[in-house]
Coordinates of C-alpha atoms and ligand atoms in Angstrom, one line a residue:
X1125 CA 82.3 33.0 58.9
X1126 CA 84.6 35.9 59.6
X1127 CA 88.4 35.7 59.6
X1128 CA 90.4 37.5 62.4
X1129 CA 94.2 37.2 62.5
X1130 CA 96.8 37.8 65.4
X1131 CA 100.4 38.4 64.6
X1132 CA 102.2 37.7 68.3
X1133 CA 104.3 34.9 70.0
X1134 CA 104.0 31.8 70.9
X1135 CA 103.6 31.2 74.7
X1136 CA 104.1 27.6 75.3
X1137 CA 102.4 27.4 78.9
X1138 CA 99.1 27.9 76.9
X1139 CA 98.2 31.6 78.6
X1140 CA 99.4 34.3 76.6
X1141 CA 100.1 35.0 73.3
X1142 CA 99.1 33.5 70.1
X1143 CA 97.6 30.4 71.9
X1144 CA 95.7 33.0 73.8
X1145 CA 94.3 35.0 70.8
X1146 CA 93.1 31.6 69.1
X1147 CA 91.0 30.6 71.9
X1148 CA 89.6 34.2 72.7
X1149 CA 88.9 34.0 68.7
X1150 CA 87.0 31.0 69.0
X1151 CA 85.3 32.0 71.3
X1152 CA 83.8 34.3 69.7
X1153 CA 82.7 32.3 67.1
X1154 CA 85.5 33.3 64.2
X1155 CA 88.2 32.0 62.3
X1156 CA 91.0 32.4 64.1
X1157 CA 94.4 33.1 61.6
X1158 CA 98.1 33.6 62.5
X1159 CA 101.5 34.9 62.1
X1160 CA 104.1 34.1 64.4
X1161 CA 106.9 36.1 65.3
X1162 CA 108.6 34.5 68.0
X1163 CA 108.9 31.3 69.6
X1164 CA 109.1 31.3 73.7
X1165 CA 109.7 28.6 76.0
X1166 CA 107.4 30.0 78.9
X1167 CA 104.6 28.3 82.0
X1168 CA 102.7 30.2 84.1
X1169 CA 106.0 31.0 86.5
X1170 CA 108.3 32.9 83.4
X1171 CA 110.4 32.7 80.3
X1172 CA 113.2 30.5 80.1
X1173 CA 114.3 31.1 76.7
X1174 CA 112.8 32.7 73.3
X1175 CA 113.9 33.6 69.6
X1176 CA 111.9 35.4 66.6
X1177 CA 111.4 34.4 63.4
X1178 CA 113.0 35.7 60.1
X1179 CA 111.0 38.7 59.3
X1180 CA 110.1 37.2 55.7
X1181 CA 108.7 34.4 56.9
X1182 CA 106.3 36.4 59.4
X1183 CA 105.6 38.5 56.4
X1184 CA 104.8 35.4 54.4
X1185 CA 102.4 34.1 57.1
X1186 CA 100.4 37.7 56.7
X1187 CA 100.5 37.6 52.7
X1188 CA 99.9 34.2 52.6
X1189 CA 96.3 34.4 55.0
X1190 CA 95.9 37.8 53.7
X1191 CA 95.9 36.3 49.9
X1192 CA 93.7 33.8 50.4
X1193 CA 90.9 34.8 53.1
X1194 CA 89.0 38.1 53.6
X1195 CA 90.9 39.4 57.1
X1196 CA 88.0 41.0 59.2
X1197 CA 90.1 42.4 61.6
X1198 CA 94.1 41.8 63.3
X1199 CA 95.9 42.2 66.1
X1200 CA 99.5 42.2 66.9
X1201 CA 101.0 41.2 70.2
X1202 CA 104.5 40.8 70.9
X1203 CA 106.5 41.6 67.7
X1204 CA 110.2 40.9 69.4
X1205 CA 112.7 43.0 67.4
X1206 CA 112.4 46.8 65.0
X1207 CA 113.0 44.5 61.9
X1208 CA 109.6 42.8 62.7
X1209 CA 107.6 45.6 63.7
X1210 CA 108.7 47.9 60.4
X1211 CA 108.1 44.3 58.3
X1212 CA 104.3 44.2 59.8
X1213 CA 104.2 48.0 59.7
X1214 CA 104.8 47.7 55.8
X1215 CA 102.3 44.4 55.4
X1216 CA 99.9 46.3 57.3
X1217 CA 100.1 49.3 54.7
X1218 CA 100.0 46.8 51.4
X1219 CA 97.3 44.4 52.2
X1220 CA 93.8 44.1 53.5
X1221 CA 94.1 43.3 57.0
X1222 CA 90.7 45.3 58.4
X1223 CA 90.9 47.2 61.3
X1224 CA 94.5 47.2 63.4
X1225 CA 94.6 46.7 67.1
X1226 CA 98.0 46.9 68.1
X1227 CA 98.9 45.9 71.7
X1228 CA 102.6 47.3 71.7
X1229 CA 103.7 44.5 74.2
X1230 CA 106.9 46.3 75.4
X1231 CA 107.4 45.8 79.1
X1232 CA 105.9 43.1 81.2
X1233 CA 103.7 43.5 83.9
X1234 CA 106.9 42.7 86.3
X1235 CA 108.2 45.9 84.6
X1236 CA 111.2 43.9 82.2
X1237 CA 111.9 45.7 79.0
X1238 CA 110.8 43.4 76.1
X1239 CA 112.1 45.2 73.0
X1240 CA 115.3 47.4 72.7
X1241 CA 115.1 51.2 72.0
X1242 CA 115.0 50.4 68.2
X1243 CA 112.3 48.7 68.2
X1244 CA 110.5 51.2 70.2
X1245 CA 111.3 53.4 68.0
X1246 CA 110.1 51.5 64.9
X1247 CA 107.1 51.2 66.7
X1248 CA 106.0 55.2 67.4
X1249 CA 107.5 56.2 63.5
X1250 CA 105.9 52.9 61.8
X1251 CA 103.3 51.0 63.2
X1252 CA 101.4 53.7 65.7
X1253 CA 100.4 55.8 62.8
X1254 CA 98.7 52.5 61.2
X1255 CA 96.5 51.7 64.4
X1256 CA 93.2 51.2 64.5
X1257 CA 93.6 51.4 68.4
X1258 CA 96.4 51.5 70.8
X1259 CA 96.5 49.7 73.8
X1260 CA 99.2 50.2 75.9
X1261 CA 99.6 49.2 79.5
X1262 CA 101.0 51.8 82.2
X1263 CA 104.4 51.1 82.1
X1264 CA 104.3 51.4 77.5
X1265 CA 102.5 54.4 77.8
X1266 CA 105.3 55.7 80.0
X1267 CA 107.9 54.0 77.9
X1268 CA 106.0 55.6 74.5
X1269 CA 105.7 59.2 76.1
X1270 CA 108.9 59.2 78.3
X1271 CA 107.1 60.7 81.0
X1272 CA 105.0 58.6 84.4
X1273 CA 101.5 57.2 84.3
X1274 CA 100.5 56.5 87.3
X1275 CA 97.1 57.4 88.0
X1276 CA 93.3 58.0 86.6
X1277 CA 94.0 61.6 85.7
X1278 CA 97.5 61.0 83.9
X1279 CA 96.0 58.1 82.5
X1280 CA 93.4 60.4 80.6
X1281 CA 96.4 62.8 79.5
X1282 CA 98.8 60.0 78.5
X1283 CA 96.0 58.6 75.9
X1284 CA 95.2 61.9 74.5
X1285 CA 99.0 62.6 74.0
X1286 CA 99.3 59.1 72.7
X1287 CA 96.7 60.0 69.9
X1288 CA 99.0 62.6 68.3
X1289 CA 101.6 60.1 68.1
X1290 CA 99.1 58.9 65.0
X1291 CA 96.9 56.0 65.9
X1292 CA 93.0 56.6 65.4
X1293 CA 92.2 55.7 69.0
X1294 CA 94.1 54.8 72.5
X1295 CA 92.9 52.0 75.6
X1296 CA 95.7 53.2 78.1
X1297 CA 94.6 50.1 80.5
X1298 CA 94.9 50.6 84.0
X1299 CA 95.1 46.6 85.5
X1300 CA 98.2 47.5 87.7
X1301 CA 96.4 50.4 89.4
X1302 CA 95.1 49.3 92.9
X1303 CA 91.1 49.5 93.5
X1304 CA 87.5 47.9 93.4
X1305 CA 87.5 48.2 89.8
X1306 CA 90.1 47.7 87.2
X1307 CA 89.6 50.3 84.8
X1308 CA 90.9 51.5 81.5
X1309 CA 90.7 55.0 79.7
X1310 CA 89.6 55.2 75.8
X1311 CA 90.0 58.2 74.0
X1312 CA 89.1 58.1 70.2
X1313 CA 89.6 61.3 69.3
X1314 CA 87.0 62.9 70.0
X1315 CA 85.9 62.2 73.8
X1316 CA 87.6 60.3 76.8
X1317 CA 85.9 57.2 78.6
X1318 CA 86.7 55.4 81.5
X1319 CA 85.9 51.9 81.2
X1320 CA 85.7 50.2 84.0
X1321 CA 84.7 46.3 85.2
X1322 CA 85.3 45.3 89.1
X1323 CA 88.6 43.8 89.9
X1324 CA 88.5 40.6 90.4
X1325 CA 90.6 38.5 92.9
X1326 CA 92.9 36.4 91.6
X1327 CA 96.6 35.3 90.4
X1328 CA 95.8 34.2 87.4
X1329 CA 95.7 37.1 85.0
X1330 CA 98.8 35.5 82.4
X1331 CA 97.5 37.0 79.2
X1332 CA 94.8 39.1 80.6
X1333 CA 96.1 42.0 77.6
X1334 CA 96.8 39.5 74.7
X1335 CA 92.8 38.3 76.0
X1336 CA 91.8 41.7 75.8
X1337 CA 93.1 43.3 72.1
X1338 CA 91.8 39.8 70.6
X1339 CA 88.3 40.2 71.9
X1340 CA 88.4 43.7 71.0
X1341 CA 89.6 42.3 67.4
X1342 CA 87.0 39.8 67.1
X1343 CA 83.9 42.3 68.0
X1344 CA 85.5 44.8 65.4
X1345 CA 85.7 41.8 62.9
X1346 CA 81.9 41.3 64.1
X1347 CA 80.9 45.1 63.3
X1348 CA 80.7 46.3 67.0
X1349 CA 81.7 50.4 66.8
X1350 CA 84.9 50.7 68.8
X1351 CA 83.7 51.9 72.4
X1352 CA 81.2 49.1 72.1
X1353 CA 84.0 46.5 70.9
X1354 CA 85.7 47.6 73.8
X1355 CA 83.5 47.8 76.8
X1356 CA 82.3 44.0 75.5
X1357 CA 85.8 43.0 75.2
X1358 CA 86.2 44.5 79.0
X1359 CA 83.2 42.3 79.9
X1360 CA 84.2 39.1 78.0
X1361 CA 87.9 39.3 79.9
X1362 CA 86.5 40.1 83.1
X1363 CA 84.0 37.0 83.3
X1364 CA 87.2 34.9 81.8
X1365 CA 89.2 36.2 85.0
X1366 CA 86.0 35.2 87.1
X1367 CA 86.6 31.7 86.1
X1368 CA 90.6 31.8 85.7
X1369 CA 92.1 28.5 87.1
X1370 CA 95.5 27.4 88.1
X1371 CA 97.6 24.9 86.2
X1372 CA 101.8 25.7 87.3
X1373 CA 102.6 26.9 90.1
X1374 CA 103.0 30.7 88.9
X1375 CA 99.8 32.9 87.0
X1376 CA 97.3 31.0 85.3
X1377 CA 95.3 31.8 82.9
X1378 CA 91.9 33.4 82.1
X1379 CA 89.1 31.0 80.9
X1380 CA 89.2 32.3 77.4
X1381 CA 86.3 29.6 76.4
X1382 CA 83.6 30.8 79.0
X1383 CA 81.0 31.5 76.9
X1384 CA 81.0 27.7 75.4
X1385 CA 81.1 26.3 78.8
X1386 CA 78.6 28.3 80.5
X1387 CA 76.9 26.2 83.5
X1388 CA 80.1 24.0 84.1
Ligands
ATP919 N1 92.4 41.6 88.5 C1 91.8 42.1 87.5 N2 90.4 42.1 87.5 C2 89.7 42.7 86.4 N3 90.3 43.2 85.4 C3 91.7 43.2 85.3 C4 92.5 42.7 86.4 N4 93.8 42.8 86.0 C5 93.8 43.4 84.8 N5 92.6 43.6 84.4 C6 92.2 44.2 83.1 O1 92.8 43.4 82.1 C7 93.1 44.2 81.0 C8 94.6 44.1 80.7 O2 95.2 45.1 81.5 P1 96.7 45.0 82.0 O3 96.9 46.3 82.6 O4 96.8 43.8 82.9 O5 97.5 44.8 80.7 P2 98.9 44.2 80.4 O6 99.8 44.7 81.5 O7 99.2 44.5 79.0 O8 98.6 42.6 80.5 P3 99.7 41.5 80.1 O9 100.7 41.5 81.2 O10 98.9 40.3 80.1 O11 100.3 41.9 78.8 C9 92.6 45.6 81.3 O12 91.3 45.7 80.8 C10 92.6 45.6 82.8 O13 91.8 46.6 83.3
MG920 MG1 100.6 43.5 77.8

């Protein structure tokens, strides 16, 4: 059994977030582990309220998984405030946590600011450089590179210039750019690929980029290379949007368990 771990928040409506990363864990057949950094009372309309942790006791959650179980892979999701993000930054560089995908959850897909310019900056000097991969949406690769992102082309610019900030490779994802397909842009380093799955139709897509840098976690933790790990990953989220249903009245979420319920 392989161990995986998400340090993120907690998104009470059940979408996003840590809740999210467990189930996409599980369904890929691991051992889901986690460190929370903040609490949010959110449904599938918005937040209402939220407040992060001490950054010792997110540390503690790290070093005490970390000190006990073999970590395959981790992910980190929304880290809520610079003291957090250097505290994981610094976990990250002392213990064993296997590869790093970092989702730098920094501005919604409704375009609000998450983290102040502090913490932004904690994340380019301290955690990029730490990253197994990078995966920024639109609007963070903007925010990271101070520049727009708005289409294919820029999109294959932005993650090349992304790479020089330090992390190994970059998934600049393209979900709020209109078209058939929804498609992202890897670059590792070495080459740039478009990865791209056809756009599916639907409201519900809370969590669709917490969904995708766990399963791209979980393959790693399985020994998929990384442009496999991803383009799987594109395919596991995009048959979990096919069968995304509504609970609230706002975005529901994906079907992170498809692959245990196949034939439903
Ligand atoms: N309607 C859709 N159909 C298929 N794929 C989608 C759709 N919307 C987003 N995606 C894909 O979902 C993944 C997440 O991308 P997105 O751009 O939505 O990230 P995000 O803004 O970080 O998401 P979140 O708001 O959940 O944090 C990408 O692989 C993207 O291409
Ligand atoms: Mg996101």
């Amino acid at each position: 059994m392989q161990v995986v771990l998400t340090i993120a928040g907690s998104d009470s409506g059940g979408g996003a977030g840590i809740q999210a990363d467990l189930l996409t864990f599980a369904a890929h057949g691991l051992h889901g582990t986690s460190a929370i950094t903040a609490v949010t009372a959110q449904n599938s309309v918005g937040v209402s309220d939220w407040a992060a942790i001490t950054s010792r006791l997110v540390v503690a959650q790290i070093e005490a998984v970390a000190g006990d179980m073999r970590v395959a892979a981790t992910k980190t999701g929304m880290l809520a405030n610079a003291e957090i993000i250097v505290a994981v930054a610094d976990a990250a560089g002392r213990l064993a946590l296997g590869p790093l995908v970092v989702d730098p959850v920094m501005v919604a897909k409704s375009g609000d600011r998450l983290l102040d310019a502090e913490a932004e900056r904690a994340y380019v000097t301290r955690l990029l450089p730490q990253a197994t991969l990078l995966t920024p949406n639109l609007l963070e690769a903007e925010a990271l590179l101070g520049r727009p992102v708005r289409d294919l082309p820029a999109m294959r610019e932005a993650a090349r210039a992304l790479h020089a900030l330090g992390p190994r490779a970059v998934l600049v994802k393209g979900g709020a750019l209109p078209g058939a397909d929804a498609t992202d842009v890897l670059f590792d380093g070495d080459t740039v690929v478009d990865v791209s799955a056809p756009r599916v139709e639907t409201r519900n897509t809370h969590g669709t980029g917490c969904t995708l840098s766990a399963a791209i976690a979980s393959r790693l933790a399985l020994g998929d290379g990384l442009l496999e790990a991803v383009r799987g990953a594109k395919a596991y989220l995009t048959e979990a949007l096919r069968r995304s249903y509504t609970v609230g009245h706002g975005r529901g979420p994906v079907d992170h368990l498809h692959p245990l319920s196949r034939g439903r």
